[in-house]
Amino acid sequence: MNGLLWINLAATIIVIAYGVGLFTYLLRTRTAYVKLGKKVEFDKRVKERLGKIMVFVFGQKKLFKDKKSGIIHTMLFYGFILVQFGAVDFIIKGIKPGAHLPLGPLYPAFTFFQEIITLVVLIAIFAAFYRRYIEKLVRLKRGFKAGLVVIFITTIMVTVLTGNGMAMIWHGHEAAWSEPVASGIAFLFGWIGETAAIVVFYVAWWLHLITILTFMVYIPQGKHFHLIAGPLNVFINRLDNPGKLKAINFEEEPEDENEEVIYGAKTIQDFTEYQLVDLYACVECGRCTNMCPASGTGKMLSPMDLIIKMRDHLTNTGAAITQKQPWVPTFVFGNTQGNQLALASASQGEQESAAAVETYSASLIGEVITEEELWACTTCRNCEDQCPVMNEHVDKIIDMRRYLVLNEGKMNPDAQRAMTNIERQGNPWGLNRKERENWREIRDDVHVPTVKEMNKAGEEFEYLFWVGSMGSYDSRSQKIALSFAKLLNEAGVKFAILGNKEKNSGDTPRRLGNEFVFQDLAVKNIEEFEKNEVKKIVTIDPHAYNIFKNEYPDFGLKAEVYHHTEILAELVREGKLVPKHPVNEKITFHDSCYLGRYNEVYDPPRDILRAIPGVELVEMERNREKGMCCGAGGGLMWMEEETGHRINVARTEQALEVEPSIISSGCPYCLTMISDGTKAKEVEESVGTYDVAELLEKSLMGELKTLVS
């Protein structure tokens, strides 16, 4: 090995060591920032978590919700992993000319495979460039950082092909099937001679090495940190009950009695470590914002921007607290806010530094995330369903709402009115709690006993029918409750209602951030269930269904919980309900978020509709897990939309695209919103809105009165 090669080797070791050192430092800083969050107990079901890695990371499952992007990303993902073996081979060639990976007779096949993979990556990166900069896909950003990645990957691919071509000229190799592209390059530039080929080889070689190391250092400092944080996020993501909210322990005392008691999240440190990993896992693909009903109708909320702003805030807060500079090389990024905060914090005394950090980090709500953004969320989880790295947006929004409501007493006046009514009368309208069971008197052909009446008669019931505030007081929703009760009567199912003893489920207070009111309701409801030995609960309200099934168990509920479409679908399958009268209608079904995305109940309501003679079931473009929210979730049912287009009207427009004669649903809230949407579009005379139970009763009984609005 001559002197130049020794110098090249020494320089290579120094550059690699420097790059790896910077990369390691960045991983340590981001880890330190994440550790500012609250500790959380890890569920050690490793086998299931590894299964999720196989499905969502290596299987790229969620990427294929957008097929074009899924194909491009899969080509880049696997291609970039595989070309690293070629990169190692290429680096060996520069350190020791003529050498390569010791693969023996397999080496020609290896080089051929590497060239094919390199071309695949180039095709994918050009396709990605086209989608972002030529097609200009709305959800994708087109800034400097996004362009950097295209430059990095293209440079890495082109330099290895060029270098291998120059190596063939340098070493006098003949064209070979195993290196078709390199052979082509050698053929085109064979006239430059050996010396020039050596120079071009090392220019390409060093450019390749430096680009790889630069990209490696760039990864933790940009959105491509998802290459590391994304798989981690998938691994630690919750395995059960997606969308479930964590209970606040109101009995817990702060370690320092003078310390302010914080409910929810006031600062970035009030989130858990797992929630903070979400921030660095974000791909910035815009899929969440693209599907968000608030963003899509002109509201301020963008789930992607919310995560990005929180991430940047975490980085700056982390820099101030840990005194670790987030951006390297520091001599290049010395003027960035994060680095300046770290330096300023390090130069101050302990008290001054703590005060500076407290002042900075107190502005999460207001300066970083606006209150308008927080109150725009319908909690539909469409953002979470779309996210390829399993980010959770809703729990963070609810945590910040909790702080506003419980610590600062801030809430939309309409929402506050509904909350007060729930506290006083057990329903959002403030109607007399003693009139809660009066709905059952509307139809004399339906038998709806209360638990008290069943006990008095010495009869037992199988299901407690939780009617909910909508079914009890809203005139349109009362018809749904009556239809369902009539169907249970016809099937011979024993059920009872709590009647005036029924309270609000607590979903509205909890999603609006008033955890205290929710917990009070939950405890009292569970006491009532236990007193009446309730084993099974069925409800027409998906919000109650979700909160009973997934969140009440934290407070002691042990009953089985069903949605009315699940029970009806089972009764139809068993032949206990036989739809016989044709309902000659073209029907499209709107999926409730709390029934669908929260609990994956998609088939039962469709099974019922398909069982009804005469029904032509047509699907909206956005159906099942892609279905758009009606706008009522997250407590927004009780708040007026003051910005942009109305969400319920936008959803109704999507339904009308398939030209239905009926829009059906399995949720009284959704039905109300869609009904208002048909009125806004002035089609209420030609397009009906009915619950699945009403349509099934019509087919079973053949009575037109059940479809009269």
XYZ file of C-alpha atoms in Angstrom:
709
model
C 0.000 0.000 0.000
C 1.564 3.278 -1.084
C 1.654 6.502 0.898
C -1.448 7.997 -0.717
C -3.510 4.968 0.199
C -2.320 5.214 3.808
C -3.329 8.869 3.865
C -6.672 7.924 2.311
C -7.191 5.238 4.974
C -6.332 7.629 7.804
C -8.637 10.309 6.409
C -11.400 7.724 5.977
C -11.112 6.598 9.607
C -11.168 10.202 10.845
C -14.186 11.183 8.729
C -16.154 8.060 9.660
C -15.309 8.497 13.343
C -16.415 12.135 13.224
C -19.679 11.285 11.453
C -20.490 8.401 13.791
C -19.590 10.600 16.768
C -22.015 13.318 15.669
C -24.716 10.729 14.974
C -24.252 9.143 18.413
C -24.376 12.559 20.080
C -27.627 13.376 18.295
C -29.223 10.095 19.387
C -28.211 10.843 22.968
C -29.629 14.378 22.854
C -32.983 13.263 21.441
C -33.140 10.463 23.995
C -32.459 12.992 26.754
C -35.235 15.222 25.440
C -37.738 12.345 25.339
C -36.805 11.394 28.907
C -38.105 14.778 30.052
C -41.554 13.228 29.741
C -43.301 11.277 32.460
C -42.291 7.664 32.979
C -44.762 5.042 31.847
C -44.991 1.325 32.581
C -44.045 -0.820 29.595
C -46.346 -3.642 28.561
C -43.889 -6.486 27.949
C -45.834 -8.423 25.315
C -42.748 -8.499 23.126
C -43.985 -11.186 20.732
C -47.055 -9.141 19.795
C -44.950 -6.013 19.460
C -42.506 -7.742 17.141
C -45.514 -8.872 15.125
C -46.512 -5.221 14.688
C -42.981 -4.437 13.521
C -43.293 -7.135 10.852
C -46.688 -5.848 9.695
C -46.282 -2.075 9.885
C -42.518 -1.588 9.423
C -41.360 -4.424 7.185
C -44.837 -4.987 5.739
C -45.350 -1.238 5.185
C -49.086 -1.887 5.731
C -50.271 1.646 6.346
C -48.183 3.102 3.525
C -50.420 1.265 1.067
C -53.462 3.287 2.088
C -52.085 5.470 -0.709
C -51.011 2.829 -3.230
C -48.699 5.045 -5.308
C -46.858 6.334 -2.262
C -46.805 2.834 -0.792
C -45.066 1.353 -3.832
C -42.547 4.217 -4.013
C -41.778 4.057 -0.301
C -41.400 0.273 -0.307
C -38.917 0.509 -3.191
C -36.947 3.162 -1.287
C -37.199 1.398 2.070
C -35.942 -1.994 0.957
C -33.691 -0.598 -1.743
C -31.874 1.694 0.649
C -31.366 -1.135 3.148
C -29.996 -3.464 0.474
C -27.665 -0.957 -1.210
C -25.800 -0.511 2.057
C -24.088 -3.837 1.362
C -22.987 -2.401 -1.957
C -21.784 0.735 -0.161
C -19.573 -1.368 2.106
C -18.220 -3.174 -0.958
C -17.540 0.167 -2.679
C -15.734 1.579 0.371
C -13.523 -1.521 0.534
C -12.540 -0.941 -3.102
C -11.346 2.567 -2.225
C -9.382 1.517 0.838
C -7.747 -1.488 -0.804
C -7.833 -1.282 -4.633
C -8.801 -4.557 -6.292
C -10.373 -5.961 -3.110
C -14.088 -6.522 -2.475
C -16.463 -8.346 -0.161
C -15.305 -11.963 0.236
C -18.328 -13.635 -1.344
C -16.387 -16.033 -3.547
C -18.306 -17.373 -6.567
C -21.417 -15.486 -5.411
C -19.764 -12.093 -5.899
C -20.824 -11.621 -9.576
C -24.452 -12.291 -8.643
C -24.066 -9.884 -5.717
C -22.814 -7.047 -7.941
C -25.560 -7.672 -10.480
C -28.204 -7.595 -7.733
C -26.699 -4.395 -6.305
C -26.867 -2.607 -9.646
C -30.508 -3.618 -10.124
C -31.368 -2.403 -6.612
C -29.506 0.865 -7.233
C -31.540 1.451 -10.380
C -34.755 0.621 -8.498
C -33.892 3.218 -5.837
C -33.151 5.809 -8.537
C -36.503 5.114 -10.192
C -38.259 5.417 -6.817
C -36.508 8.675 -5.908
C -37.402 10.185 -9.278
C -41.018 9.061 -8.771
C -40.987 10.638 -5.307
C -39.548 13.830 -6.786
C -42.313 13.845 -9.407
C -45.090 13.409 -6.821
C -43.708 16.166 -4.597
C -42.484 18.762 -7.093
C -44.231 18.076 -10.420
C -47.571 16.561 -9.427
C -47.403 18.767 -6.301
C -49.381 16.463 -4.032
C -51.098 18.810 -1.592
C -50.183 16.903 1.556
C -46.430 16.915 0.817
C -44.132 19.789 1.753
C -41.784 21.153 -0.889
C -39.202 22.911 1.244
C -35.412 22.798 1.276
C -35.182 19.859 3.695
C -37.442 17.655 1.560
C -35.248 18.398 -1.467
C -32.089 17.542 0.473
C -33.122 13.933 0.828
C -33.648 13.617 -2.920
C -30.161 15.050 -3.464
C -28.589 12.759 -0.851
C -30.115 9.543 -2.194
C -29.525 10.419 -5.844
C -25.891 11.286 -5.092
C -25.324 8.032 -3.200
C -26.731 5.966 -6.056
C -25.009 7.833 -8.912
C -21.584 7.913 -7.212
C -21.500 4.169 -6.598
C -22.396 3.434 -10.229
C -19.863 5.982 -11.499
C -17.162 4.751 -9.145
C -17.640 1.129 -10.141
C -17.444 2.131 -13.811
C -14.197 4.002 -13.164
C -12.827 1.010 -11.233
C -13.356 -1.172 -14.312
C -11.307 1.275 -16.423
C -8.651 1.574 -13.691
C -8.166 -2.165 -13.296
C -8.651 -2.964 -16.991
C -11.707 -5.176 -16.466
C -13.716 -6.260 -19.456
C -17.456 -5.600 -19.671
C -19.362 -8.122 -17.546
C -22.984 -9.281 -17.178
C -22.608 -8.855 -13.430
C -22.121 -5.082 -13.735
C -24.183 -3.929 -16.713
C -24.416 -0.247 -15.713
C -20.777 0.014 -14.613
C -19.747 -1.737 -17.841
C -21.735 0.817 -19.832
C -20.056 3.696 -18.005
C -16.619 2.116 -18.563
C -17.411 1.717 -22.262
C -18.505 5.360 -22.634
C -15.541 6.817 -20.735
C -12.834 4.263 -21.519
C -10.970 6.897 -23.512
C -10.028 8.934 -20.373
C -7.239 6.566 -19.384
C -6.183 4.894 -16.146
C -4.952 7.960 -14.238
C -8.065 10.018 -14.956
C -10.216 7.017 -14.040
C -8.438 6.772 -10.665
C -9.063 10.484 -10.003
C -12.746 10.248 -10.971
C -13.075 7.055 -8.914
C -11.825 8.724 -5.738
C -13.879 11.853 -6.349
C -16.976 9.634 -6.614
C -15.751 7.475 -3.722
C -15.286 10.407 -1.342
C -18.498 12.059 -2.440
C -20.289 8.764 -1.793
C -18.749 8.340 1.674
C -19.306 11.939 2.750
C -22.900 11.930 1.471
C -23.685 8.747 3.399
C -22.204 10.198 6.592
C -23.887 13.561 6.053
C -27.208 11.836 5.506
C -26.613 9.789 8.667
C -25.975 12.958 10.681
C -28.932 14.682 9.042
C -31.395 11.892 9.895
C -31.859 12.696 13.635
C -32.088 16.401 12.803
C -34.954 16.193 10.297
C -38.112 14.303 9.474
C -36.057 11.281 8.433
C -35.497 10.564 12.120
C -38.603 8.466 11.523
C -36.219 5.835 10.114
C -35.167 5.234 13.731
C -37.997 6.633 15.861
C -40.741 5.183 13.617
C -39.976 1.488 14.206
C -39.455 2.255 17.909
C -42.815 3.995 18.005
C -44.538 1.026 16.363
C -42.890 -1.306 18.885
C -43.955 0.662 21.982
C -47.376 1.630 20.621
C -50.373 0.460 22.630
C -51.607 -3.025 21.754
C -55.170 -2.703 23.019
C -57.973 -0.151 22.870
C -56.690 2.432 20.404
C -57.915 5.891 21.343
C -58.422 4.996 24.990
C -57.759 7.954 27.285
C -55.627 7.653 30.393
C -57.398 8.373 33.672
C -56.250 11.211 35.907
C -55.566 10.236 39.510
C -57.156 13.091 41.447
C -56.022 11.536 44.733
C -52.326 11.790 43.865
C -50.498 14.449 45.852
C -47.502 16.380 44.424
C -44.134 15.651 46.013
C -43.743 19.342 46.854
C -46.815 20.692 48.645
C -46.091 24.146 47.230
C -46.013 22.787 43.687
C -48.944 23.624 41.407
C -51.147 20.610 40.729
C -51.353 20.178 36.956
C -54.154 18.166 35.379
C -53.543 17.301 31.756
C -50.619 18.920 29.966
C -49.445 22.479 30.545
C -45.884 21.969 29.346
C -44.218 19.517 27.001
C -42.798 17.680 30.037
C -46.340 16.845 31.184
C -46.672 14.292 28.391
C -45.362 10.744 28.774
C -42.115 9.551 27.233
C -44.103 7.420 24.789
C -46.119 10.443 23.680
C -42.888 12.356 23.062
C -41.443 9.545 20.919
C -44.418 10.213 18.611
C -43.058 13.668 17.897
C -39.717 12.430 16.570
C -41.361 9.547 14.698
C -43.433 11.881 12.509
C -42.793 11.326 8.793
C -44.307 14.690 7.793
C -46.171 12.835 5.044
C -49.347 14.848 5.591
C -51.606 11.791 5.475
C -53.146 12.749 8.833
C -53.935 16.307 7.768
C -55.191 15.092 4.400
C -57.883 13.004 6.129
C -58.653 15.371 9.037
C -62.262 16.646 8.893
C -61.277 19.877 10.636
C -58.388 20.614 8.297
C -60.403 19.550 5.256
C -63.156 22.043 6.043
C -60.961 25.070 6.630
C -60.347 24.903 10.383
C -56.985 25.901 11.849
C -56.129 22.375 13.041
C -53.605 20.334 11.072
C -52.609 17.133 12.916
C -49.239 17.068 11.146
C -48.452 20.685 11.988
C -49.522 20.094 15.589
C -47.014 17.237 15.925
C -44.256 19.197 14.171
C -44.762 22.264 16.358
C -44.734 20.120 19.479
C -41.575 18.351 18.252
C -39.742 21.615 17.640
C -40.925 22.878 21.012
C -39.645 19.697 22.685
C -36.263 20.156 20.994
C -35.936 23.735 22.210
C -37.210 22.919 25.691
C -34.889 19.910 25.852
C -31.948 22.056 24.811
C -32.714 24.572 27.559
C -33.157 21.921 30.254
C -30.416 19.431 29.368
C -27.966 22.063 28.028
C -27.347 19.729 25.079
C -27.196 21.522 21.729
C -29.656 19.916 19.286
C -28.036 20.936 15.994
C -24.619 19.784 14.799
C -21.997 20.467 13.672
C -22.325 23.249 16.243
C -19.899 25.517 14.392
C -22.373 25.549 11.489
C -25.597 25.814 13.506
C -24.423 27.974 16.394
C -27.074 30.627 15.743
C -30.082 28.306 15.883
C -32.570 28.863 18.690
C -32.013 25.433 20.215
C -28.235 25.778 20.361
C -28.517 29.297 21.762
C -30.918 28.079 24.470
C -28.530 25.264 25.422
C -25.552 27.636 25.610
C -27.490 30.277 27.552
C -28.743 27.660 30.011
C -25.222 26.278 30.498
C -23.745 29.728 31.148
C -26.251 30.639 33.872
C -26.407 29.579 37.490
C -28.721 26.754 38.479
C -31.552 29.023 39.667
C -31.355 31.394 36.704
C -31.240 28.459 34.309
C -34.303 26.828 35.901
C -36.217 30.116 35.733
C -35.333 30.586 32.078
C -36.447 27.052 31.257
C -39.744 27.482 33.134
C -40.473 30.714 31.294
C -39.761 29.145 27.936
C -41.608 25.876 28.428
C -44.762 27.488 29.854
C -45.895 28.666 26.442
C -46.921 25.292 24.950
C -50.612 26.240 24.898
C -51.073 29.629 23.340
C -47.789 30.307 21.585
C -46.980 26.838 20.226
C -50.456 25.307 19.976
C -53.435 27.645 19.863
C -56.647 27.025 21.748
C -58.517 27.222 18.444
C -56.579 24.195 17.192
C -57.384 22.208 20.326
C -61.134 22.872 20.140
C -61.324 22.063 16.413
C -60.590 18.349 16.921
C -63.536 15.959 16.597
C -61.465 13.112 18.145
C -62.339 10.953 15.123
C -58.857 9.336 14.962
C -58.755 9.452 11.165
C -55.305 10.978 11.576
C -54.136 8.044 13.690
C -55.578 5.475 11.318
C -53.594 7.007 8.458
C -50.275 7.469 10.267
C -47.675 4.961 9.000
C -45.653 5.176 12.237
C -48.649 4.793 14.601
C -48.581 8.342 15.982
C -51.428 9.248 18.327
C -52.698 12.811 18.067
C -55.988 12.768 19.960
C -54.670 11.946 23.436
C -52.274 14.899 23.259
C -55.091 17.245 22.276
C -57.300 15.933 25.096
C -54.440 16.325 27.599
C -54.098 19.980 26.626
C -57.875 20.445 26.775
C -57.796 18.943 30.265
C -55.335 21.581 31.402
C -57.435 24.405 29.930
C -60.648 23.109 31.496
C -59.456 21.817 34.870
C -56.686 24.304 35.651
C -57.700 27.473 33.845
C -61.462 27.014 33.580
C -61.415 27.770 29.846
C -64.029 26.235 27.592
C -66.218 27.194 24.667
C -69.422 28.805 26.087
C -71.684 26.346 24.220
C -69.653 23.401 25.503
C -69.698 24.846 29.015
C -73.471 25.116 28.865
C -73.783 21.465 27.843
C -71.344 20.472 30.596
C -73.306 22.363 33.255
C -76.553 20.766 32.077
C -74.986 17.307 32.277
C -73.866 18.000 35.839
C -77.273 19.311 36.896
C -79.758 17.209 34.933
C -77.695 14.405 33.407
C -78.245 15.545 29.807
C -76.716 18.287 27.611
C -79.978 20.207 27.134
C -80.733 20.580 30.833
C -84.129 18.898 30.447
C -85.786 17.445 33.543
C -84.026 14.250 34.620
C -87.396 12.862 35.719
C -88.582 12.864 32.091
C -85.783 10.589 30.892
C -87.975 7.510 30.478
C -90.983 9.266 28.930
C -89.879 8.372 25.374
C -91.193 4.848 25.761
C -94.770 6.189 25.924
C -94.616 7.450 22.311
C -95.529 4.044 20.835
C -97.987 1.695 22.498
C -96.811 -1.295 20.430
C -93.377 -1.329 22.049
C -92.724 -2.770 25.514
C -89.798 -1.067 27.288
C -89.610 -2.068 30.960
C -87.382 -0.394 33.512
C -85.090 -2.402 35.758
C -87.295 -1.424 38.682
C -90.392 -2.745 36.918
C -88.643 -6.009 36.023
C -87.523 -6.528 39.615
C -90.979 -5.761 40.899
C -92.439 -8.355 38.516
C -89.797 -10.869 39.581
C -88.424 -11.112 36.042
C -84.844 -11.230 34.906
C -83.364 -9.401 31.937
C -80.417 -10.350 29.724
C -79.441 -6.904 28.503
C -79.478 -3.481 30.054
C -80.461 -1.155 27.205
C -78.492 2.055 27.693
C -80.623 4.575 25.841
C -78.350 7.579 26.242
C -79.288 11.244 26.290
C -79.996 11.366 22.550
C -82.361 8.368 22.633
C -84.062 9.642 25.762
C -84.662 13.291 24.862
C -84.032 13.975 21.160
C -87.278 13.456 19.232
C -85.545 12.005 16.155
C -83.311 9.674 18.162
C -86.268 8.451 20.238
C -87.543 6.747 17.067
C -84.285 4.817 16.829
C -84.581 3.689 20.445
C -88.181 2.602 19.856
C -87.320 0.684 16.681
C -84.524 -1.147 18.457
C -86.753 -1.950 21.430
C -89.476 -3.234 19.070
C -86.954 -5.527 17.366
C -85.839 -6.898 20.738
C -89.495 -7.519 21.591
C -90.011 -9.407 18.329
C -86.876 -11.516 18.883
C -87.920 -12.379 22.423
C -84.876 -10.762 23.993
C -85.332 -9.801 27.630
C -84.045 -6.297 28.315
C -84.621 -3.366 30.622
C -83.660 0.288 30.903
C -82.563 2.267 33.928
C -85.162 4.888 33.094
C -84.853 8.012 35.209
C -81.925 6.410 37.035
C -79.824 6.585 33.857
C -77.234 9.354 33.773
C -74.984 10.669 31.027
C -72.258 8.217 29.955
C -69.590 10.894 30.461
C -68.163 10.730 26.936
C -68.885 14.413 26.240
C -67.249 15.702 29.457
C -64.223 13.439 29.010
C -63.573 14.399 25.381
C -64.057 18.068 26.214
C -61.414 17.742 28.922
C -63.520 17.687 32.097
C -62.140 14.477 33.535
C -63.544 15.265 36.980
C -67.161 15.285 35.785
C -66.531 12.148 33.719
C -65.095 10.188 36.634
C -67.964 11.207 38.902
C -70.458 9.968 36.292
C -68.495 6.764 35.656
C -68.380 5.817 39.326
C -72.098 6.496 39.819
C -73.081 4.608 36.665
C -71.001 1.582 37.647
C -72.567 1.609 41.104
C -75.997 1.531 39.449
C -74.929 -1.324 37.157
C -73.605 -3.353 40.076
C -76.667 -2.680 42.190
C -78.824 -4.118 39.421
C -76.410 -6.988 38.664
C -75.970 -5.896 35.050
C -73.983 -8.445 33.048
C -74.584 -7.182 29.502
C -75.101 -3.669 28.194
C -76.373 -2.733 24.738
C -76.644 0.815 23.425
C -77.576 2.693 20.253
C -74.883 5.287 21.067
C -71.366 4.427 19.759
C -69.851 7.010 22.107
C -71.362 5.276 25.130
C -70.473 1.907 23.606
C -66.819 2.886 23.312
C -66.490 4.469 26.726
C -68.244 1.579 28.496
C -66.298 -1.078 26.614
C -62.821 0.458 26.683
C -62.617 3.080 29.437
C -65.094 2.156 32.183
C -63.127 -1.037 33.010
C -60.453 1.257 34.501
C -63.062 2.171 37.112
C -64.349 -1.328 37.765
C -66.950 -2.147 35.096
C -67.006 -5.879 34.329
C -70.094 -6.115 32.086
C -70.019 -7.124 28.411
C -70.819 -4.210 26.119
C -72.533 -4.355 22.712
C -73.639 -1.939 20.049
C -77.200 -2.400 18.868
C -76.087 -3.302 15.326
C -73.989 -6.165 16.735
C -77.002 -7.600 18.557
C -79.331 -7.115 15.596
C -76.879 -8.699 13.149
C -76.612 -11.742 15.437
C -80.402 -12.011 15.750
C -80.736 -11.886 11.964
C -78.061 -14.580 11.534
C -79.808 -16.806 14.083
C -83.131 -16.386 12.299
C -84.785 -14.715 15.283
C -85.386 -11.651 13.141
C -86.336 -12.337 9.525
C -86.543 -9.268 7.273
C -89.209 -10.097 4.679
C -90.788 -6.906 3.373
C -88.725 -5.317 0.571
C -87.162 -1.934 1.196
C -86.489 -0.890 -2.364
C -83.930 1.795 -1.662
C -80.387 2.670 -2.723
C -78.653 2.983 0.644
C -75.197 4.213 1.604
C -73.936 3.619 5.126
C -72.028 6.244 7.116
C -69.538 4.758 9.615
C -69.509 6.299 13.067
C -65.929 7.013 14.184
C -66.505 5.558 17.644
C -68.029 2.410 16.214
C -65.575 1.994 13.335
C -62.071 3.330 13.907
C -62.293 3.036 17.686
C -63.775 -0.477 17.785
C -63.541 -1.886 14.238
C -67.260 -2.602 14.018
C -67.809 -2.263 10.274
C -69.580 -5.424 9.138
C -72.629 -5.865 11.465
C -74.586 -2.835 10.172
C -73.747 -3.748 6.572
C -74.737 -7.376 7.198
C -78.143 -6.164 8.392
C -78.658 -3.946 5.356
C -77.625 -6.732 2.975
C -80.150 -9.048 4.642
C -83.036 -6.674 3.882
C -84.804 -7.546 0.593
C -84.672 -4.821 -2.037
C -81.776 -2.889 -0.530
C -79.003 -1.810 -2.906
C -76.005 -1.062 -0.678
C -73.526 1.393 -2.188
C -70.317 2.604 -0.557
C -69.068 6.159 -0.394
C -65.501 6.748 -1.545
C -64.544 7.350 2.074
C -65.987 4.343 3.868
C -65.081 2.009 6.736
C -61.745 3.049 8.327
C -61.409 5.902 5.818
C -64.879 7.218 6.637
C -65.076 10.914 7.444
C -66.406 12.164 10.760
C -69.874 13.728 10.862
C -68.505 16.534 13.039
C -70.220 15.641 16.328
C -67.351 13.874 18.119
C -65.100 15.285 20.818
C -67.987 17.283 22.284
C -68.354 19.337 19.092
C -71.988 18.233 18.838
C -72.725 21.008 21.328
C -70.538 23.706 19.740
C -71.228 25.893 16.717
C -68.710 25.777 13.859
C -67.525 29.327 13.297
C -64.691 28.707 10.819
C -64.700 27.265 7.326
C -67.179 24.801 5.810
C -69.445 22.738 8.084
C -68.119 19.206 8.587
C -71.554 17.550 8.518
C -72.355 19.233 5.209
C -69.029 18.080 3.734
C -69.776 14.510 4.819
C -73.298 14.712 3.409
C -71.864 15.895 0.088
C -69.640 12.794 0.019
C -72.695 10.604 0.615
C -74.694 12.337 -2.126
C -71.946 11.594 -4.671
C -73.172 7.970 -4.892
C -76.770 9.177 -5.455
C -78.487 7.279 -2.617
C -82.155 7.491 -1.740
C -81.290 6.835 1.917
C -78.217 7.626 4.027
C -78.076 5.199 6.941
C -76.076 5.171 10.143
C -75.735 3.349 13.444
C -75.356 6.461 15.619
C -77.969 9.019 16.711
C -75.370 11.806 16.703
C -74.291 10.963 13.160
C -77.882 10.693 11.999
C -78.672 14.147 13.398
C -75.635 15.689 11.710
C -76.307 13.983 8.365
C -79.997 14.946 8.547
C -78.963 18.565 9.077
C -76.618 18.116 6.121
C -79.400 16.981 3.793
C -81.455 19.995 4.877
C -78.504 22.302 4.194
C -78.195 20.772 0.721
C -81.993 20.997 0.295
C -82.376 17.298 -0.551
C -84.246 16.156 2.564
C -87.378 15.483 0.479
C -85.577 13.059 -1.843
C -82.882 11.578 0.425
C -83.936 10.021 3.716
C -81.763 9.494 6.784
C -82.421 6.415 8.897
C -80.751 4.236 11.478
C -80.127 0.610 10.558
C -82.603 -0.466 13.255
C -85.377 1.586 11.651
C -84.759 0.011 8.250
C -84.701 -3.483 9.730
C -87.969 -2.848 11.560
C -89.536 -1.597 8.331
C -88.538 -4.830 6.559
C -89.660 -6.971 9.467
C -92.991 -5.297 10.201
C -93.785 -3.596 6.897
C -95.126 -0.573 8.751
C -94.509 2.727 6.997
C -94.822 4.703 10.190
C -91.344 3.637 11.280
C -89.819 5.540 8.342
C -91.762 8.755 8.817
C -89.449 11.528 10.095
